[in-house]
PDB file of C-alpha atoms in Angstrom:
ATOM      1  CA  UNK A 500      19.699  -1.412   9.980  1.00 59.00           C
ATOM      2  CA  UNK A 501      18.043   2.217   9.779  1.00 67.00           C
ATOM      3  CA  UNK A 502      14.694   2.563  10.989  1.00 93.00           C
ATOM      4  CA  UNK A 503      11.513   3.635  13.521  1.00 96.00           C
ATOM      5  CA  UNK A 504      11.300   1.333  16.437  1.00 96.00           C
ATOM      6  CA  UNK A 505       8.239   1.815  18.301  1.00 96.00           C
ATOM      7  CA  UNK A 506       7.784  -0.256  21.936  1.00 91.00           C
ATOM      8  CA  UNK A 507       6.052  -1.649  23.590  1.00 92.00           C
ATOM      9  CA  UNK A 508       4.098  -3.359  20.675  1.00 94.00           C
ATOM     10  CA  UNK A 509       1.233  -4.182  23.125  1.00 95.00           C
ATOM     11  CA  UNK A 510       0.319  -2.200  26.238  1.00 94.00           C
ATOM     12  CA  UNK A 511      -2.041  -2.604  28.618  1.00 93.00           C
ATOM     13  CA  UNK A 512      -3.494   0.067  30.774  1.00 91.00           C
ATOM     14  CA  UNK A 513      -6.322   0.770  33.474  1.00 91.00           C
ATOM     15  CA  UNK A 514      -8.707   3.898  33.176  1.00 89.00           C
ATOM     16  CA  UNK A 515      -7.091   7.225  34.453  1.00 89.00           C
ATOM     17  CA  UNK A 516      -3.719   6.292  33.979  1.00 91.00           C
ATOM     18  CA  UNK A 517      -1.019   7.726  31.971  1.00 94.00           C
ATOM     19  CA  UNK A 518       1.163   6.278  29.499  1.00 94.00           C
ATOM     20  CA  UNK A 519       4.015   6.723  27.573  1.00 96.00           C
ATOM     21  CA  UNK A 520       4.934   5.006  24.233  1.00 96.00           C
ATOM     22  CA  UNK A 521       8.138   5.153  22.895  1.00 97.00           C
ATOM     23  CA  UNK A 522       9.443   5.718  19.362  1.00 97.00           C
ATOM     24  CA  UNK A 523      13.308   5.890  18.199  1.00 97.00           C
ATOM     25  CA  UNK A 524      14.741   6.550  15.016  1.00 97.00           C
ATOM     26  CA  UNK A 525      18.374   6.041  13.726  1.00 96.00           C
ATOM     27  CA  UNK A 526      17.454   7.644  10.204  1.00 94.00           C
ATOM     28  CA  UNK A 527      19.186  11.232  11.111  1.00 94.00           C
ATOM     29  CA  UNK A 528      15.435  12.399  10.511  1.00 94.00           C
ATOM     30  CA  UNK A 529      14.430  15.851  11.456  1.00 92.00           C
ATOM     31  CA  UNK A 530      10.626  15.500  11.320  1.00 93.00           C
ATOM     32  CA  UNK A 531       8.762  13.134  13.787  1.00 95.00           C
ATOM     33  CA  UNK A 532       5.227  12.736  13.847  1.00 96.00           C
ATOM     34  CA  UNK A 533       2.370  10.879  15.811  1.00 97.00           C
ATOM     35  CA  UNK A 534      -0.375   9.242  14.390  1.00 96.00           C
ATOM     36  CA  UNK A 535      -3.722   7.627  15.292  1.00 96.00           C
ATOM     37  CA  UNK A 536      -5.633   4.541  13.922  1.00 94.00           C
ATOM     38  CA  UNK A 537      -8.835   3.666  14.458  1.00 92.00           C
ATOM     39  CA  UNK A 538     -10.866   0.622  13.038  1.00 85.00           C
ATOM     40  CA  UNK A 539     -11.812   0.816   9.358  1.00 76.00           C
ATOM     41  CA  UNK A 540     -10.658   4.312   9.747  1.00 79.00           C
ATOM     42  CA  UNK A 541      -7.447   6.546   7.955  1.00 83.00           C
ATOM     43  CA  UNK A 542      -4.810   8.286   9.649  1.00 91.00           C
ATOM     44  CA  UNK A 543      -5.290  11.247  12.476  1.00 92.00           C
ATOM     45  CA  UNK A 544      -1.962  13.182  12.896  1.00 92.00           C
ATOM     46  CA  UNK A 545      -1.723  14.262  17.086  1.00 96.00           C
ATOM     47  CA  UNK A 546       1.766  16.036  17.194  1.00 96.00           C
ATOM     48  CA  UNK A 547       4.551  16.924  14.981  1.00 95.00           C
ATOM     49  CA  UNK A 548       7.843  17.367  15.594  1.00 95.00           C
ATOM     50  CA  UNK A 549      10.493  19.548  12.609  1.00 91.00           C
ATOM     51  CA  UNK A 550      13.318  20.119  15.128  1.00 91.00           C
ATOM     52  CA  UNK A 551      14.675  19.300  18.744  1.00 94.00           C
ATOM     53  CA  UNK A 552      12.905  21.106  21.479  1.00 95.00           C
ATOM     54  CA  UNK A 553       9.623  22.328  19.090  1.00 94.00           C
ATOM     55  CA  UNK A 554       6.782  20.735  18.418  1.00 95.00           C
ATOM     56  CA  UNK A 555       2.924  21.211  16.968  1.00 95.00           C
ATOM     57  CA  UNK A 556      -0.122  20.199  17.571  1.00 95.00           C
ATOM     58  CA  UNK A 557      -1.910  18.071  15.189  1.00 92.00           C
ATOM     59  CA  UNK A 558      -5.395  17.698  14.310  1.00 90.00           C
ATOM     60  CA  UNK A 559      -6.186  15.629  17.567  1.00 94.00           C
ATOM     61  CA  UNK A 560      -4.214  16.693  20.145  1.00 96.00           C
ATOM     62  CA  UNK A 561      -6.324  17.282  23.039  1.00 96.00           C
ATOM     63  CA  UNK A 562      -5.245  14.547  25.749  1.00 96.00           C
ATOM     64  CA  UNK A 563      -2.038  14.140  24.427  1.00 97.00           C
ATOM     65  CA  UNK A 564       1.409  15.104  25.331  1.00 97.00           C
ATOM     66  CA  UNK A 565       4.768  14.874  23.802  1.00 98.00           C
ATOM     67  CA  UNK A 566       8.259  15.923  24.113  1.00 97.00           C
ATOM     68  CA  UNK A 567      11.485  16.222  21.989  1.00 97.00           C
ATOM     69  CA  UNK A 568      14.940  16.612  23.755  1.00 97.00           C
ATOM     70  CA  UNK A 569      16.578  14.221  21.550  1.00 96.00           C
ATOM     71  CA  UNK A 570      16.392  14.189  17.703  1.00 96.00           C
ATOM     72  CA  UNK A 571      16.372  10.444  17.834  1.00 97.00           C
ATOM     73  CA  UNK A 572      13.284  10.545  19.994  1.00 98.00           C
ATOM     74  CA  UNK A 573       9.591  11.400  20.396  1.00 98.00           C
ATOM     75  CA  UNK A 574       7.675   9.911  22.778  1.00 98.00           C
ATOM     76  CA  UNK A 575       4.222  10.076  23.231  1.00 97.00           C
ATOM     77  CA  UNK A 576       2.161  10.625  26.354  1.00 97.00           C
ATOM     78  CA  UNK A 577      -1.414   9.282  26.570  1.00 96.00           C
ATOM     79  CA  UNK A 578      -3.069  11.246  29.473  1.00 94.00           C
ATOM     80  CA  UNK A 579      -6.421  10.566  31.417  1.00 89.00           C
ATOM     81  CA  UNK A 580      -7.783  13.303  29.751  1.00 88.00           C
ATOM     82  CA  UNK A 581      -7.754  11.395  26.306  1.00 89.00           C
ATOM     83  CA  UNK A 582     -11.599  10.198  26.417  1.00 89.00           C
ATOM     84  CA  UNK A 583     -10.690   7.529  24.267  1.00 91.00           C
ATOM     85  CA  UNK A 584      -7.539   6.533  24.334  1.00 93.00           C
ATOM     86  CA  UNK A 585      -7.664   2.631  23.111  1.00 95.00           C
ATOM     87  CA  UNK A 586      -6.132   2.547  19.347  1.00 96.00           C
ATOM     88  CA  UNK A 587      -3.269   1.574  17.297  1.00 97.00           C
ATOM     89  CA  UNK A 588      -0.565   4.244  17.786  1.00 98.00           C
ATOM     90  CA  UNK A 589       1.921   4.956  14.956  1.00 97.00           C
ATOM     91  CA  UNK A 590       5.086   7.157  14.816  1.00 97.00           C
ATOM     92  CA  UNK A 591       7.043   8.159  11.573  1.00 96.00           C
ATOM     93  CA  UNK A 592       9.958  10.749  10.519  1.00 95.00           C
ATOM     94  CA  UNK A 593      10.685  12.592   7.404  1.00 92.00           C
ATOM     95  CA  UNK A 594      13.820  14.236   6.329  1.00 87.00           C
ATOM     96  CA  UNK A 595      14.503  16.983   4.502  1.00 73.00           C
ATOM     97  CA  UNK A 596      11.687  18.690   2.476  1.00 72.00           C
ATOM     98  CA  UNK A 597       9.565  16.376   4.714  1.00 67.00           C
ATOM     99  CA  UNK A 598       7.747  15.000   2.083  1.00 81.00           C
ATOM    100  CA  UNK A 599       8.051  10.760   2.247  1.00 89.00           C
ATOM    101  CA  UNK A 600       6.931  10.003   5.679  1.00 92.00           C
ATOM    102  CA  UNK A 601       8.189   6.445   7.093  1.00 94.00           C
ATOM    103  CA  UNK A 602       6.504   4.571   9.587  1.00 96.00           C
ATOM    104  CA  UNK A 603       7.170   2.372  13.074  1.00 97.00           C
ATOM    105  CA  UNK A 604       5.524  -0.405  12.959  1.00 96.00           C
ATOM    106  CA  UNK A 605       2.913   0.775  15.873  1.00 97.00           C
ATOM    107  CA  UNK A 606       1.966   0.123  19.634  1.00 97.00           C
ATOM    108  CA  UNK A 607      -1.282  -0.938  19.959  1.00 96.00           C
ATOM    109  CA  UNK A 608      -2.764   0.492  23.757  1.00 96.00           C
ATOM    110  CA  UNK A 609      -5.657  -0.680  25.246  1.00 95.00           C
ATOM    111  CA  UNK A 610      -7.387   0.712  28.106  1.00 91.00           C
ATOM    112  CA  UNK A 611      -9.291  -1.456  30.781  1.00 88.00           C
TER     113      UNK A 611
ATOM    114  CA  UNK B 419      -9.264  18.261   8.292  1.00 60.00           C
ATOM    115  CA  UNK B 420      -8.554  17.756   4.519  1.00 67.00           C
ATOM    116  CA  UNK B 421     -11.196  14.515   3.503  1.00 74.00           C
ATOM    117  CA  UNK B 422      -9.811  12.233   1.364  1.00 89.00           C
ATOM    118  CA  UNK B 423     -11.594   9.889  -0.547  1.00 92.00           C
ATOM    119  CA  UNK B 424     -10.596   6.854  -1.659  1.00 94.00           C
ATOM    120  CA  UNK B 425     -12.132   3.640  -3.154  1.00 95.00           C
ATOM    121  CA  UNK B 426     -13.679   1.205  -3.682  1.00 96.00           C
ATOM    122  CA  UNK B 427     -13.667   0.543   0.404  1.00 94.00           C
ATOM    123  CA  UNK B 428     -12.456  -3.213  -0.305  1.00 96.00           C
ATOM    124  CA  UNK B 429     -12.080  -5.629  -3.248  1.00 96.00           C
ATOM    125  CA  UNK B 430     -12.059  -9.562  -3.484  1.00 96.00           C
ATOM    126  CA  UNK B 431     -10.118 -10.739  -6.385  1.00 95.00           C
ATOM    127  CA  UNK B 432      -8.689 -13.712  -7.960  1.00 97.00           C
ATOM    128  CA  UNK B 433      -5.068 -14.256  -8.092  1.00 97.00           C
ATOM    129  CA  UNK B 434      -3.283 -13.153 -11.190  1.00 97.00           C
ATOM    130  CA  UNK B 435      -6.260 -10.021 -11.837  1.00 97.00           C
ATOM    131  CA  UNK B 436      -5.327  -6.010 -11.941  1.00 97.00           C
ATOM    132  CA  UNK B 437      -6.368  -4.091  -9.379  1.00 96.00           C
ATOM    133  CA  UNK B 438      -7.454  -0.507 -10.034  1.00 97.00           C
ATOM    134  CA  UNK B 439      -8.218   2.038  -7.056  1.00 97.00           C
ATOM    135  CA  UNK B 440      -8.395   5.625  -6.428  1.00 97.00           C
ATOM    136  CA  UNK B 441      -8.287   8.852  -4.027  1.00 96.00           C
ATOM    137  CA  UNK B 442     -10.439  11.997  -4.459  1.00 95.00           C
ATOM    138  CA  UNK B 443     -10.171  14.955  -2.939  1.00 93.00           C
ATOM    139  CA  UNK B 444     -11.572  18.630  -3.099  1.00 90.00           C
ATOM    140  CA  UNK B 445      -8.233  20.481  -2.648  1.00 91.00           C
ATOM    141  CA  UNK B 446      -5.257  20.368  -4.653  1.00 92.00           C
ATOM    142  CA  UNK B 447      -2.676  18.557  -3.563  1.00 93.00           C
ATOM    143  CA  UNK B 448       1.125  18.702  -3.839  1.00 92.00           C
ATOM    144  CA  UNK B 449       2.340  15.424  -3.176  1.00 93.00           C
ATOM    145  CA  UNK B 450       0.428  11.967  -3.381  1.00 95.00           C
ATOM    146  CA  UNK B 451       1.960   8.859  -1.522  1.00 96.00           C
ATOM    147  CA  UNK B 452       0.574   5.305  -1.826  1.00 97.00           C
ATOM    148  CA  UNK B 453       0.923   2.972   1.260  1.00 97.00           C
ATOM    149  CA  UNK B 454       0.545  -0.765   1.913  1.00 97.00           C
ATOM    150  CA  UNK B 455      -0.365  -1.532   5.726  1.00 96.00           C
ATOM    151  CA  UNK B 456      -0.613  -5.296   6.976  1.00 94.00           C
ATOM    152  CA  UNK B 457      -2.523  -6.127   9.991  1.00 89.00           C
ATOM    153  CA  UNK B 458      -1.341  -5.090  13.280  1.00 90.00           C
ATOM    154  CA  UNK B 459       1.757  -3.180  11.674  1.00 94.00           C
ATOM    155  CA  UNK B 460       3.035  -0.134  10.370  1.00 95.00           C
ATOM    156  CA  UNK B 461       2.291   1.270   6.637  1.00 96.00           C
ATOM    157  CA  UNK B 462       4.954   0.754   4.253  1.00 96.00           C
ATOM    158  CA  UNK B 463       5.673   3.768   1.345  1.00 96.00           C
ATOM    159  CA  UNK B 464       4.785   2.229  -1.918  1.00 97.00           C
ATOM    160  CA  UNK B 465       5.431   4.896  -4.322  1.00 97.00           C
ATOM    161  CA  UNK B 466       5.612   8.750  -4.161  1.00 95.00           C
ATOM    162  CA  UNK B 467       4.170  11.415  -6.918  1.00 95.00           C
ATOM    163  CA  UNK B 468       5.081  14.779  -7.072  1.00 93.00           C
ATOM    164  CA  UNK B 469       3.974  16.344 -10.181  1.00 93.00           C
ATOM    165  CA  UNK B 470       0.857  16.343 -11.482  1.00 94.00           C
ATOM    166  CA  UNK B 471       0.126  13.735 -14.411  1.00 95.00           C
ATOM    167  CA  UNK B 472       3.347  11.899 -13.307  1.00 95.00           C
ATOM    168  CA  UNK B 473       3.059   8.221 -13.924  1.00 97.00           C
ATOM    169  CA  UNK B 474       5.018   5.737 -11.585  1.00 97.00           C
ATOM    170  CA  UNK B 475       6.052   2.574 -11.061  1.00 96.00           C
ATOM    171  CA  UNK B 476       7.511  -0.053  -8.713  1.00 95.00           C
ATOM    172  CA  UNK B 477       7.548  -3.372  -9.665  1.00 96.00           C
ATOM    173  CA  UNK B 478       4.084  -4.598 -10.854  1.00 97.00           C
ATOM    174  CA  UNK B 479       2.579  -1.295  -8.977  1.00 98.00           C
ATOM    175  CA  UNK B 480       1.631   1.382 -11.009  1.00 98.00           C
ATOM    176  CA  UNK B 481       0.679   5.167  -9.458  1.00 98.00           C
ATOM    177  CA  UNK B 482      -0.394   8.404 -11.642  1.00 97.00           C
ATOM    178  CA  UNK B 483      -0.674  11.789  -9.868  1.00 96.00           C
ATOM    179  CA  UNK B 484      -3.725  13.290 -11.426  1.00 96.00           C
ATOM    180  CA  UNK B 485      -3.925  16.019 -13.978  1.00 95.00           C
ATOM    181  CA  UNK B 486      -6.683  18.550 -11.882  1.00 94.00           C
ATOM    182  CA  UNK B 487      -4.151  17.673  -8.554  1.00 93.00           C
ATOM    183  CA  UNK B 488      -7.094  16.258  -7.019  1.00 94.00           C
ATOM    184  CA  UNK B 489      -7.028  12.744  -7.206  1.00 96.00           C
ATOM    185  CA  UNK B 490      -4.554   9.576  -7.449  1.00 97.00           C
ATOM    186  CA  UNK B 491      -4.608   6.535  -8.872  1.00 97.00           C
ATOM    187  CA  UNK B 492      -3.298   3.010  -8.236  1.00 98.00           C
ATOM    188  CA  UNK B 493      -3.233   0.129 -10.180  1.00 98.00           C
ATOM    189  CA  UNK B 494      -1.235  -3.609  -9.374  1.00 98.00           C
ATOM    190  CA  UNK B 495      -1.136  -5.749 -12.131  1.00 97.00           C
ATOM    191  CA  UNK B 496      -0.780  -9.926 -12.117  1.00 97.00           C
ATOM    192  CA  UNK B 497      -2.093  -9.839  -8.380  1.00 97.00           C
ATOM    193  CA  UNK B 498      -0.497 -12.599  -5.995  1.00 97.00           C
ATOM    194  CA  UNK B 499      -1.385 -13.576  -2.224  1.00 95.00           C
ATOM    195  CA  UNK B 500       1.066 -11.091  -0.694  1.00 95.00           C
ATOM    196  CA  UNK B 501      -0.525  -7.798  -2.056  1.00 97.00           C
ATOM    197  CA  UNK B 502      -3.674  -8.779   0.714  1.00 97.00           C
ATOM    198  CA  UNK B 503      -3.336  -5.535   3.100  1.00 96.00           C
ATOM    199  CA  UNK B 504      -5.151  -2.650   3.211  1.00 95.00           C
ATOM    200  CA  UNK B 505      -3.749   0.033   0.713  1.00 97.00           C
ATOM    201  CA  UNK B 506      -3.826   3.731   1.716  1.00 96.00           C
ATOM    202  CA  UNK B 507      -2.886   7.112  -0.265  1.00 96.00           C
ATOM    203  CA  UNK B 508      -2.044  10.258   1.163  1.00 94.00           C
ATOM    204  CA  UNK B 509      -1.148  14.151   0.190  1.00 92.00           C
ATOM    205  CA  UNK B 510       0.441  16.722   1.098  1.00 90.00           C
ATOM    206  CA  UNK B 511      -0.885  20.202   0.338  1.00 87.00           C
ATOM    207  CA  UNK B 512       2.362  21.602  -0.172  1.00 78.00           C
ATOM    208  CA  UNK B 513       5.734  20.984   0.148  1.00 71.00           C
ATOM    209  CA  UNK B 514       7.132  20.312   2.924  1.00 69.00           C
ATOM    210  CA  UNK B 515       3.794  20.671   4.906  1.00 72.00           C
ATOM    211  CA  UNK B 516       4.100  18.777   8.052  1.00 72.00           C
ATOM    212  CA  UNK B 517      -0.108  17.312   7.897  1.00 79.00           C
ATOM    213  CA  UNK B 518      -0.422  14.184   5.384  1.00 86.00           C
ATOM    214  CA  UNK B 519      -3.706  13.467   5.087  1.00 90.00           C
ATOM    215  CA  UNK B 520      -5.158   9.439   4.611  1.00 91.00           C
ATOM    216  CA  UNK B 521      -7.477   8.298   2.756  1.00 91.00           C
ATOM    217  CA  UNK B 522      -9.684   5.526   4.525  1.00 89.00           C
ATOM    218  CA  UNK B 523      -7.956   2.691   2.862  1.00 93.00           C
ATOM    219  CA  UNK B 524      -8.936  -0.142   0.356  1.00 95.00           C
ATOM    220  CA  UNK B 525      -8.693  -3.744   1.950  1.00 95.00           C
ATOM    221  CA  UNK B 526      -7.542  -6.275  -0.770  1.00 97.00           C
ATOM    222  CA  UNK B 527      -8.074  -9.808  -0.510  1.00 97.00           C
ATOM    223  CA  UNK B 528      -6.718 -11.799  -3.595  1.00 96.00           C
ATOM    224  CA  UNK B 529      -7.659 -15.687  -3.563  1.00 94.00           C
ATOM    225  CA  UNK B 530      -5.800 -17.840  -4.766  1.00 91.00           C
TER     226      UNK B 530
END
């Protein structure tokens, strides 16, 4: 089956650690993209991804990091810089003309 | 970042009603994309619009791309238990732009 796969789908973490979150996709995507949910709240794109080895900041990147060696992969890095880092995490792809986004189907991190 | 509006902000209905909802914005917008999201998971693409006053539909879902480019509309007709979720829309400002922005979501709860 052709998809995003995002793990773990829970993760716990003490303050002033980092962690990384995984997200794989087998849909010969070239876009990746990270997303943050709050409660009650939309959408906030963090980091974008249109090819292997390049990537973007998005709106709220600050205390994030990413990387993209693979173009099956784009994990994210939640840093101890990221003030507040507890929220549902979300990772989709595009393809070409990058205009239908898919989506994972989230990690939710919470920090002790 | 781009505000989206969308509403109304939730809506209790009784099983076998329409639904009508909406997303405003003040910038024109490209592409409009209508997601479902169910607790604790990823959103799932509904249906995509790409020109404006373009009507469509997907099963008893029904999406129009406004005329002014600025808003969206959604509509589900003969509602049943399994459209509860919280329904999002989203545009691009061009094509192939890499930053969909969200709306804030309408939660649905249909009773039976």
């Amino acid at each position: 089956d052709g998809g995003i796969t995002q793990s773990p789908k829970y993760l716990f973490r003490k303050e002033g650690q980092n962690v990384t979150l995984s997200c794989e996709q087998n849909l010969n995507h070239d876009a990746m993209y990270w997303y943050r949910q709050d409660p009650g709240q939309g959408l906030r794109l963090i980091y974008y991804s249109q090819i292997v080895n390049d990537f973007q900041k998005g709106d709220i990147a600050e205390g994030y990091s990413v990387s993209r060696e693979k173009k099956e992969s784009f994990p994210l890095t939640v840093t101890s810089a990221q003030k507040n880092p507890t929220a549902f995490y979300l990772c989709a792809s595009s393809g070409v003309g990058y205009n239908e986004q898919f989506f994972g189907p989230g990690t939710r991190l919470t920090v002790l | 970042g781009q505000q989206l509006n969308q509403s109304p902000q939730s809506m209790f209905i009784q099983e076998g009603e329409d639904v009508s909802m909406n997303c405003t914005s003040s910038s024109i917008f490209n592409t409009w994309l209508w997601y479902k999201q169910d607790p604790g998971e990823g959103p799932v693409l509904l249906i995509a619009l790409y020109k404006a006053g373009e009507l469509t539909s997907n099963g008893r879902l029904t999406a129009q791309f406004g005329i002014t480019r600025k808003d969206s509309f959604l509509n589900i007709s003969a509602s049943i238990p399994s459209d509860v979720g919280i329904y999002f829309c989203a545009g691009l400002l061009r094509a192939g732009a890499n930053n969909l922005f969200f709306g804030t979501g309408t939660r649905l709860t249909v009773i039976p």
